[in-house]
Amino acid sequence: MNEVVIDTNIMVYCFDNKLDLKVLLDNSLQENFSLVTIKKCMDELIQIKRQDVHKFFLFYGIKIIDFNVYKNTDSSLLEYCKGKKCFLFTEDKDLRNNAIRLGIKTLSLNGRSVKITG
């Protein structure tokens, strides 16, 4: 089973556009996957949306990884993904480019579908 590590910007986009994250990924990956994010991304989503965030995480079964207060950063996302069979799902161009340089497969939005890189 592949892991899909989700950045905050993807979750916000799904909230704002009422997109079903699982359907979006099922159509693109067509295989089993689990959803993962770091605590920093969850906290950012709570600050931005403030409502229904916990329901969102429960509905999609998103696992939250908490490295610790000082290590929940973009570089933590990259470190987590390195050497794993996973995808980093982000719209942050710098983060995506860094991931590609490290050999991490990435996902990005392409309208209402997902583009796979790497």
XYZ file of C-alpha atoms in Angstrom:
118
model
C 0.000 0.000 0.000
C 1.334 3.418 -0.957
C 1.221 6.354 1.405
C 0.145 9.754 0.168
C 1.653 12.508 2.326
C -0.626 15.551 2.083
C 0.442 19.176 2.460
C -1.896 21.843 3.875
C -2.563 23.530 0.517
C -4.153 20.364 -0.893
C -6.505 19.998 2.069
C -7.539 23.658 1.812
C -8.196 23.237 -1.921
C -10.388 20.184 -1.264
C -12.314 22.093 1.428
C -12.811 25.185 -0.732
C -13.829 23.293 -3.867
C -15.757 20.518 -2.108
C -13.580 17.891 -3.779
C -13.628 14.322 -2.519
C -9.990 13.586 -1.783
C -10.377 9.799 -2.031
C -12.181 9.950 -5.384
C -9.555 12.380 -6.668
C -6.749 9.996 -5.689
C -8.592 6.785 -6.655
C -9.025 8.107 -10.185
C -5.317 8.900 -10.468
C -3.513 6.197 -8.506
C -5.944 3.316 -9.053
C -4.378 1.364 -6.193
C -4.618 1.140 -2.424
C -3.164 4.034 -0.496
C -3.226 5.518 2.972
C -3.263 9.227 3.760
C -0.671 10.815 6.035
C 0.210 14.361 7.086
C 2.321 16.007 9.749
C 0.864 17.813 12.747
C 1.985 21.206 11.362
C -0.301 20.736 8.345
C -3.254 19.761 10.522
C -2.680 22.782 12.778
C -2.472 25.093 9.739
C -5.710 23.673 8.370
C -7.437 24.246 11.718
C -6.225 27.882 11.719
C -7.462 28.441 8.162
C -10.773 26.541 8.220
C -11.549 26.255 11.955
C -14.509 23.953 11.390
C -15.038 20.368 10.358
C -11.282 19.704 10.264
C -11.453 16.772 12.664
C -14.372 15.309 10.687
C -12.252 15.689 7.533
C -9.371 13.758 9.107
C -11.675 11.042 10.451
C -13.639 10.703 7.203
C -10.491 10.183 5.136
C -8.623 8.250 7.823
C -5.661 10.619 7.638
C -2.861 9.550 9.968
C -1.126 12.453 11.718
C 2.588 12.251 12.406
C 3.985 14.502 15.116
C 7.784 14.602 15.044
C 7.814 17.272 17.765
C 7.227 21.005 17.993
C 10.526 21.959 16.384
C 10.659 19.359 13.620
C 7.195 19.685 12.074
C 8.461 21.523 8.997
C 8.520 21.109 5.233
C 11.911 19.434 5.552
C 10.244 16.922 7.911
C 7.817 16.063 5.117
C 10.754 15.419 2.798
C 12.649 13.367 5.394
C 9.561 11.269 6.050
C 9.123 10.550 2.327
C 12.751 9.761 1.530
C 13.312 6.073 0.963
C 9.620 5.189 1.320
C 7.126 4.063 -1.263
C 4.999 7.168 -1.009
C 3.853 10.262 -2.847
C 4.104 13.848 -1.617
C 0.885 15.677 -2.553
C 1.526 19.428 -2.603
C 1.032 22.588 -4.621
C 4.094 24.249 -3.067
C 6.495 24.520 -6.019
C 9.658 24.732 -3.906
C 8.650 21.746 -1.807
C 7.704 19.750 -4.910
C 10.988 20.624 -6.675
C 12.993 19.640 -3.583
C 11.089 16.350 -3.415
C 11.774 15.597 -7.076
C 15.483 16.346 -6.548
C 15.479 13.811 -3.705
C 13.794 11.184 -5.886
C 10.410 11.423 -4.153
C 7.334 10.909 -6.325
C 4.973 13.867 -6.170
C 1.332 14.542 -6.872
C -0.092 17.912 -7.804
C -3.492 19.166 -8.847
C -4.295 19.451 -12.510
C -7.733 21.035 -12.478
C -9.994 18.403 -10.919
C -7.504 15.599 -11.436
C -4.063 14.709 -10.136
C -0.751 14.863 -11.972
C 2.001 12.390 -10.979
C 5.653 13.479 -11.244
C 8.871 11.632 -10.551
